XYZ file of C-alpha atoms in Angstrom:
154
model
C -9.561 23.069 73.992
C -8.320 20.539 71.452
C -4.510 20.588 71.453
C -4.266 20.467 67.655
C -6.718 23.324 67.172
C -4.864 25.202 69.890
C -1.670 24.865 67.828
C -3.468 26.017 64.668
C -4.739 29.086 66.546
C -1.257 29.774 67.919
C 0.198 29.608 64.394
C -2.518 31.943 63.103
C -1.645 34.437 65.832
C 2.047 34.312 64.902
C 1.341 34.957 61.235
C -1.258 37.621 61.881
C 0.935 39.465 64.384
C 3.884 39.378 61.948
C 1.569 40.807 59.277
C 2.408 37.783 57.127
C -1.250 37.316 56.203
C -4.738 36.827 57.542
C -5.681 35.153 60.826
C -5.393 31.590 59.597
C -3.414 28.627 60.893
C -3.462 24.908 60.195
C -1.837 21.651 61.237
C -1.849 18.182 59.717
C -1.918 15.327 62.220
C -0.835 11.724 61.574
C -1.050 9.088 64.287
C -1.525 11.741 66.988
C 1.548 13.693 65.865
C 1.661 17.061 64.109
C 3.581 16.518 60.883
C 2.750 19.733 59.046
C 2.218 23.283 60.289
C 1.346 26.491 58.520
C 0.056 29.990 58.903
C -1.158 32.337 56.194
C 1.781 33.973 54.404
C 0.042 35.563 51.419
C 1.180 39.094 52.287
C 4.716 38.181 53.372
C 5.403 36.223 50.182
C 3.121 38.023 47.716
C 1.922 34.528 46.839
C -1.848 33.850 46.808
C -1.166 30.126 47.253
C 0.441 30.528 50.675
C -2.661 29.722 52.714
C -2.128 28.004 56.054
C -3.697 24.745 54.884
C -1.630 24.645 51.697
C 1.591 25.122 53.659
C 0.651 22.530 56.295
C -0.351 19.962 53.644
C 2.873 20.553 51.717
C 4.989 20.109 54.847
C 3.097 16.955 55.826
C 3.657 15.461 52.379
C 7.368 16.212 52.620
C 7.509 14.712 56.100
C 5.818 11.469 55.034
C 7.542 11.532 51.635
C 4.261 10.867 49.842
C 1.339 12.780 48.378
C -1.353 10.483 49.805
C -2.275 11.787 53.258
C -5.320 9.544 53.681
C -4.280 8.622 57.220
C -4.097 12.267 58.269
C -6.450 14.869 59.688
C -6.420 18.614 59.060
C -7.081 21.131 61.840
C -7.636 24.666 60.636
C -8.841 27.896 62.172
C -11.344 28.472 59.362
C -13.413 26.271 57.102
C -11.149 25.806 54.063
C -11.508 28.012 51.011
C -12.083 26.295 47.633
C -8.348 26.075 46.894
C -7.471 24.582 50.285
C -10.423 22.214 50.228
C -9.299 21.062 46.794
C -5.758 20.509 48.085
C -7.078 18.488 51.037
C -9.173 16.391 48.673
C -6.196 15.782 46.341
C -4.139 14.800 49.412
C -6.887 12.291 50.334
C -7.414 13.850 53.775
C -10.666 12.363 55.054
C -11.350 14.546 58.103
C -11.095 18.305 58.570
C -11.690 20.081 61.859
C -12.275 23.823 61.573
C -12.892 26.715 63.944
C -14.646 29.521 62.079
C -17.329 28.953 59.455
C -17.681 30.730 56.096
C -20.042 33.347 57.543
C -17.606 34.406 60.272
C -14.717 34.452 57.791
C -16.737 36.564 55.365
C -17.558 39.025 58.140
C -13.848 39.819 58.617
C -13.334 40.470 54.899
C -12.454 37.060 53.456
C -15.455 36.201 51.299
C -15.105 33.022 49.225
C -18.689 33.151 47.952
C -17.780 34.573 44.508
C -15.217 31.784 44.047
C -17.708 29.087 45.033
C -20.250 30.618 42.617
C -17.657 30.638 39.850
C -16.856 26.974 40.484
C -20.493 25.904 40.220
C -20.981 28.147 37.154
C -23.359 30.633 38.704
C -23.078 34.339 37.976
C -20.464 35.974 40.142
C -18.214 38.954 40.407
C -15.266 36.930 39.132
C -14.765 37.608 35.465
C -12.531 34.906 34.045
C -13.144 33.912 30.466
C -12.258 30.281 29.748
C -11.654 29.302 26.125
C -10.566 25.941 24.807
C -7.685 26.133 22.311
C -5.227 23.700 20.695
C -7.552 20.816 21.417
C -5.782 18.289 19.167
C -2.335 18.928 20.657
C -3.732 18.765 24.172
C -5.443 15.465 23.383
C -2.137 14.091 22.026
C -0.569 14.915 25.364
C -3.297 12.896 27.108
C -2.879 10.042 24.641
C 0.800 9.903 25.517
C -0.110 9.846 29.226
C -2.540 6.962 28.667
C 0.206 4.916 26.981
C 2.899 5.748 29.534
C 3.833 2.532 31.378
C 5.804 4.077 34.233
C 3.241 6.689 35.325
C 2.245 7.262 38.926
C -1.409 8.046 39.402
C -2.436 10.532 42.046
């Protein structure tokens, strides 16, 4: 078994057995060293953002003191949900190794299909109305950003 996936599985077991959240664990690896670890803590923290991948990515960024993790790999016990995949993409992670696929994850009660459908604008069970308001003021904010000389792009 891959040692990094083994660690992700071990973390998932810890979190699951503590009833911190679902059976999910993740590690971020940089130059053959684990620099970020996480297990699902949604239940323990009452925070829907506390997925294993999100925690591991956050810890890796703190460790490297940068938001660009392009030299890193993510090992996770399940194929990342839309939020975690988005976080990995924003972190510039180029390779993700996962254990369970979406079908297996759905079969244990974690079904991301409605979220994926919502993202690609297909009918789904998620009912979130999105309305654009205060367009001019929001555009002014972007205009200020465009003119800002000391900005850091990410």
